[in-house]
mmCIF file of C-alpha atoms in Angstrom:
data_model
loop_
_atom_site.group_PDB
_atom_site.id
_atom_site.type_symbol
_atom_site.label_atom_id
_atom_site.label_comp_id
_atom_site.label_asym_id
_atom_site.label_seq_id
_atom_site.Cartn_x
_atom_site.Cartn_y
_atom_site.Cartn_z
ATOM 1 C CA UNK T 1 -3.760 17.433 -0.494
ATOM 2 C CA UNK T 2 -5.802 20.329 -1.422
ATOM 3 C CA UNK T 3 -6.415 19.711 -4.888
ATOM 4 C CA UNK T 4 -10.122 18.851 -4.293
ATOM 5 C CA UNK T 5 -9.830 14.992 -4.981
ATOM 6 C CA UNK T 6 -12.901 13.800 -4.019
ATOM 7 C CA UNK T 7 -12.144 10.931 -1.294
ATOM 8 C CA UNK T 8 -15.387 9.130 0.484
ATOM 9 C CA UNK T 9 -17.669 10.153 -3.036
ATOM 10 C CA UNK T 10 -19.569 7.134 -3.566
ATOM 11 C CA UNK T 11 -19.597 8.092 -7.150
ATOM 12 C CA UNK T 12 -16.123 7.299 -7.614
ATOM 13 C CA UNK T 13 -15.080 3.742 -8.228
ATOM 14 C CA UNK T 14 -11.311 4.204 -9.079
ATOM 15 C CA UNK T 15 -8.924 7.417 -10.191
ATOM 16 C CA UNK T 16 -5.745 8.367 -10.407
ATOM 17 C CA UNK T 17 -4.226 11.758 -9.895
ATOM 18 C CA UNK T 18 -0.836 13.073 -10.952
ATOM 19 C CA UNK T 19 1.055 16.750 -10.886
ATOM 20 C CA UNK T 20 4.134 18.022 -11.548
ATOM 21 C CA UNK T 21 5.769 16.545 -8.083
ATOM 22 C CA UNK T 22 4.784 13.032 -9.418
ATOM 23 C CA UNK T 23 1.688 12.894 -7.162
ATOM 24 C CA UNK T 24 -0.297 9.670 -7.703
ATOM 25 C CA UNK T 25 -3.591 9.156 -5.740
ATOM 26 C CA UNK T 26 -5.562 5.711 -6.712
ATOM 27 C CA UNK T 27 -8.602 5.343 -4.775
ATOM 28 C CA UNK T 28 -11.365 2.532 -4.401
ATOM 29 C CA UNK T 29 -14.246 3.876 -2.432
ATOM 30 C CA UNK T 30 -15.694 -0.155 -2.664
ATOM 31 C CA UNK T 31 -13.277 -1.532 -0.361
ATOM 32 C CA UNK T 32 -12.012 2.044 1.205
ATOM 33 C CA UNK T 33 -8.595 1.734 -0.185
ATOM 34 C CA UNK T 34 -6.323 4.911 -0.363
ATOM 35 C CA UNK T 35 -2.780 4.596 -2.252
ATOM 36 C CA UNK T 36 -0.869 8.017 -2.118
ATOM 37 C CA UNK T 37 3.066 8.092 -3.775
ATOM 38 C CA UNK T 38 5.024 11.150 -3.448
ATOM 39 C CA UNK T 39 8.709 11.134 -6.013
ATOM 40 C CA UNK T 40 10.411 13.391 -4.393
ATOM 41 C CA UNK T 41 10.103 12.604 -1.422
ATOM 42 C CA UNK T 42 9.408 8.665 -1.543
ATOM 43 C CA UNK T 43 6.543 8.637 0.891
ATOM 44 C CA UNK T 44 3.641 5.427 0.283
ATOM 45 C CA UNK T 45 0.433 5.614 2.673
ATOM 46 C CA UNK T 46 -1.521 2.459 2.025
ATOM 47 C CA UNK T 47 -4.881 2.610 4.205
ATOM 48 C CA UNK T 48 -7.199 -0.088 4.225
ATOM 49 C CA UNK T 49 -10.469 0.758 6.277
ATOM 50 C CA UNK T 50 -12.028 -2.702 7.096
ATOM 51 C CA UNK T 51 -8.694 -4.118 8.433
ATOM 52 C CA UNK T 52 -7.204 -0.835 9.623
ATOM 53 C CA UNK T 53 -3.827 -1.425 7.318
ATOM 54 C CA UNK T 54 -1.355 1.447 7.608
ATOM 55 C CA UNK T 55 2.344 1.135 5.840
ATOM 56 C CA UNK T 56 4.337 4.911 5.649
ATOM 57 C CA UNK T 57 7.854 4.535 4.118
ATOM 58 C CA UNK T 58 9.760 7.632 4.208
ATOM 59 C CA UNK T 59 13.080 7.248 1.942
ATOM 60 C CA UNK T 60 14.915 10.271 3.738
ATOM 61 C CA UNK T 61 14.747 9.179 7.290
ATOM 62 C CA UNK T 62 14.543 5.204 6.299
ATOM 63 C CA UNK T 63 11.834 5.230 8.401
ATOM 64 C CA UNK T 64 8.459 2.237 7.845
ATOM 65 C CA UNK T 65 5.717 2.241 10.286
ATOM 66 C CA UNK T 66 3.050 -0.581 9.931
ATOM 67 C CA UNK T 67 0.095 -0.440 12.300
ATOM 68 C CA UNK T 68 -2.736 -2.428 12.801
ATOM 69 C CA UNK T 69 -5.301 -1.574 14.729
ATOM 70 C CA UNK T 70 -7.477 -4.586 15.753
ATOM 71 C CA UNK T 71 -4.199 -6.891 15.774
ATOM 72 C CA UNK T 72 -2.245 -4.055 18.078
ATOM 73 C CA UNK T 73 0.847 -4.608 15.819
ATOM 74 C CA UNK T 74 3.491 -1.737 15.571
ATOM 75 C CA UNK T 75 6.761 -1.783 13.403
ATOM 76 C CA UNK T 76 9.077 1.027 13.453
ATOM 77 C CA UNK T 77 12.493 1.520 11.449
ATOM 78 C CA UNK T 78 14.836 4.175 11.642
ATOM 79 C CA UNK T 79 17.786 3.635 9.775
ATOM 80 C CA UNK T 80 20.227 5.887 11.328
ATOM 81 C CA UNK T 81 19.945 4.811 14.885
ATOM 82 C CA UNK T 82 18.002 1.350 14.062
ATOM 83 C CA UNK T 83 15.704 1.045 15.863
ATOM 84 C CA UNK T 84 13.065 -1.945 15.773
ATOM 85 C CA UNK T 85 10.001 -1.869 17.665
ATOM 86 C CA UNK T 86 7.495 -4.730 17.225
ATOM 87 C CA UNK T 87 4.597 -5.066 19.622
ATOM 88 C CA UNK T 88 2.459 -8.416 20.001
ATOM 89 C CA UNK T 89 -0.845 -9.108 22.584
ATOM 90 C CA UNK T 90 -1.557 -11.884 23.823
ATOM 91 C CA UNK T 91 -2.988 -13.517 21.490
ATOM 92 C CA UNK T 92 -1.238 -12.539 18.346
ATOM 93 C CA UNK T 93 2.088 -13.888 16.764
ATOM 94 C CA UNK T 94 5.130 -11.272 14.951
ATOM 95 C CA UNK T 95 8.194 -12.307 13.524
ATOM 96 C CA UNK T 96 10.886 -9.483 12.893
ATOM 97 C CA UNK T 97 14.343 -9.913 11.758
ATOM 98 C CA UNK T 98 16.542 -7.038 10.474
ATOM 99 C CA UNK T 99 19.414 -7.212 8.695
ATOM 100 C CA UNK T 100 21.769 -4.197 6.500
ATOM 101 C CA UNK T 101 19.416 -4.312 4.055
ATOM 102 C CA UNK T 102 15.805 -6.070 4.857
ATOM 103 C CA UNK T 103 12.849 -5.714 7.163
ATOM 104 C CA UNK T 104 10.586 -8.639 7.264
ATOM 105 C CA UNK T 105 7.083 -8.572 9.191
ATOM 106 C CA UNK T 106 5.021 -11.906 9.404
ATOM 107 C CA UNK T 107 2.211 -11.684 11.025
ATOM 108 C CA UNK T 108 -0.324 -14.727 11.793
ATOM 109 C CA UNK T 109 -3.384 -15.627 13.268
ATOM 110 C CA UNK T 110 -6.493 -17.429 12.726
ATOM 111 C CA UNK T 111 -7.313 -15.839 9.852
ATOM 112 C CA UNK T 112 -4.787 -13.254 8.859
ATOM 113 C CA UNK T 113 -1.032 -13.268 7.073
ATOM 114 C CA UNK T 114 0.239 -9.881 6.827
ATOM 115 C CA UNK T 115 3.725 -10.074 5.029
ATOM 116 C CA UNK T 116 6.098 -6.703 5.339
ATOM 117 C CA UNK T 117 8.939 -6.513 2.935
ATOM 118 C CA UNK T 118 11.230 -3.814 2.367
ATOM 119 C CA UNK T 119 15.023 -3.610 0.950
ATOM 120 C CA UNK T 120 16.558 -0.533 -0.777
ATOM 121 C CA UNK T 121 13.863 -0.607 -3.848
ATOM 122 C CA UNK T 122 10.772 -2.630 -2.939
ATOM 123 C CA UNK T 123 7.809 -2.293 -0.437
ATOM 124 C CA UNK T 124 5.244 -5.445 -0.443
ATOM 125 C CA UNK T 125 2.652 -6.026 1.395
ATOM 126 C CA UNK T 126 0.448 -8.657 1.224
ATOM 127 C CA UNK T 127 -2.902 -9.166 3.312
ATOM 128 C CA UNK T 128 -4.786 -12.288 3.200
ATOM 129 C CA UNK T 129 -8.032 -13.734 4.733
ATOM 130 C CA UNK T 130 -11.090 -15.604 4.018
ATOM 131 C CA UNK T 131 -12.210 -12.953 1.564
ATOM 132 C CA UNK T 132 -9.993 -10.337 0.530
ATOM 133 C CA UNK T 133 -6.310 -10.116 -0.930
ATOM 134 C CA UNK T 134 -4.392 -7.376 -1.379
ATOM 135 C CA UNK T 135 -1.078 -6.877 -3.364
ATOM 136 C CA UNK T 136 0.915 -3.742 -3.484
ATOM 137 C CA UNK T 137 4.393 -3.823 -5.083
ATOM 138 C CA UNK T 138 6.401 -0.213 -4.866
ATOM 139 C CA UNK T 139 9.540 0.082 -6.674
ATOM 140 C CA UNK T 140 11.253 3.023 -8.156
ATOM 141 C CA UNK T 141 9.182 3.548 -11.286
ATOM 142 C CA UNK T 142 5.968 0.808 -10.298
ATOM 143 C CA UNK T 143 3.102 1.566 -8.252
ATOM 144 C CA UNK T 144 0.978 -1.783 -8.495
ATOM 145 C CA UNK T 145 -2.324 -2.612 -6.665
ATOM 146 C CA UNK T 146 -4.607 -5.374 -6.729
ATOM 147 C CA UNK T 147 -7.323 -6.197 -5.002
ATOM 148 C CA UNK T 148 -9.992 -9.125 -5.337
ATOM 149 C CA UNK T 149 -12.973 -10.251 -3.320
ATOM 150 C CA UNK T 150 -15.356 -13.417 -3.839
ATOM 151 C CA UNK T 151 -17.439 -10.207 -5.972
ATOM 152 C CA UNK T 152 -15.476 -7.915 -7.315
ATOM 153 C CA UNK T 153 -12.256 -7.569 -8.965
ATOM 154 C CA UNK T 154 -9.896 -4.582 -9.047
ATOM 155 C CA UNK T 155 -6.910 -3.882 -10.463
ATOM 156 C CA UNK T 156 -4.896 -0.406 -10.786
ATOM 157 C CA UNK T 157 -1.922 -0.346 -12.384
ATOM 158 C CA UNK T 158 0.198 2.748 -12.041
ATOM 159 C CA UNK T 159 3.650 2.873 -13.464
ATOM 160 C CA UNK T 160 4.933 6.506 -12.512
ATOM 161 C CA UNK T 161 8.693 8.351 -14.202
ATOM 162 C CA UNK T 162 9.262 11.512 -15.895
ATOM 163 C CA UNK T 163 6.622 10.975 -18.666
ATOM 164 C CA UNK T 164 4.166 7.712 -18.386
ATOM 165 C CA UNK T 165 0.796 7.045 -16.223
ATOM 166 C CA UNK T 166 -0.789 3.990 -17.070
ATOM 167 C CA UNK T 167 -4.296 3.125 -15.043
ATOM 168 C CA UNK T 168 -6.168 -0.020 -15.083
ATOM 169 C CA UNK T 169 -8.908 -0.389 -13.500
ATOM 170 C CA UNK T 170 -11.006 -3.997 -13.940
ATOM 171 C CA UNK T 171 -13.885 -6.067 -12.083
ATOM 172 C CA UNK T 172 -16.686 -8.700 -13.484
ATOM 173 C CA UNK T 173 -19.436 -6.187 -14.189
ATOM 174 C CA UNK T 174 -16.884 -3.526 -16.316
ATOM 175 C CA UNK T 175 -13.823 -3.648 -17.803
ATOM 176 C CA UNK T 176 -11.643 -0.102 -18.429
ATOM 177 C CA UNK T 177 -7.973 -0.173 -19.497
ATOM 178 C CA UNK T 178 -6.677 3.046 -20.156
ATOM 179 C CA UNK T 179 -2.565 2.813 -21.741
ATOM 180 C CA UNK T 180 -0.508 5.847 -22.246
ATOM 181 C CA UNK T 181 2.767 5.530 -23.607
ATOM 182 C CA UNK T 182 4.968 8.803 -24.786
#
């Protein structure tokens, strides 16, 4: 993106960005979180900087790819020759089943739960540890995020169609709750 969005400025807690190709950029500079949903072409980048949290769904190709880079775990789907990769080290524990419809990734160790899901309309993932939580709920028309530390709490709520954007953005210190309905 070339629109001069202003990722890594300190001065920007939380924003949202949206054109005419239903372009919505939320970004938290706090916890380095990057949420980036294209419409037309049904691509979701989640990026998470501390833990290294990638998820790309591409609804053309049917194609997720999860990858974690202190954990070494790798989760590939291609729907038209399905294939399922899933790579574990030695100390680390996956679980992947496949089905028709459903792609499940549980991951566990000491301290982590990273839960994958993804059917025909939804992408959750969930990321857990002594601190942090992260949501993120992607259907058709919802974009949800939420994230809360022992500090701060943040929550952006984008709900994306033809003609509504609606942006919240909370924590303890400030609370902003912007609502546009046509």
């Amino acid at each position: 993106m070339s629109q001069g969005w202003p990722v890594g400025d300190l001065r920007f807690e939380a924003g949202t960005l949206m054109n005419y190709e239903h372009i919505v950029l939320t970004y938290m500079n706090y916890e380095h979180i990057v949420l980036t949903y294209m419409n037309c072409e049904h691509i979701v980048l989640t990026y998470m900087n501390c833990e290294h949290i990638v998820l790309t769904y591409m609804n053309c190709e049917h194609r997720v790819l999860t990858s974690m880079n202190h954990e070494h775990i790798v989760l590939t789907y291609m729907n038209y020759e399905h294939i399922v990769l899933t790579y574990m080290n030695c100390e680390h524990r996956g679980l992947t089943s496949m089905n028709h419809e459903h792609i499940v990734l549980t991951y566990m160790n000491y301290e982590h739960i990273v839960l994958t899901y993804m059917n025909c309309e939804h992408i959750v993932l969930t990321y857990m540890n002594c601190e942090h939580r992260v949501l993120t709920s992607i259907n058709h028309e919802h974009i949800v995020l939420t994230y809360m530390n022992g500090e701060h709490i943040h929550v952006a709520l984008t709900s994306t169609n033809h003609e509504h954007m609606v942006l919240t953005s909370m924590n303890l210190e400030h609370i902003s709750k912007n609502h546009q309905h046509a």
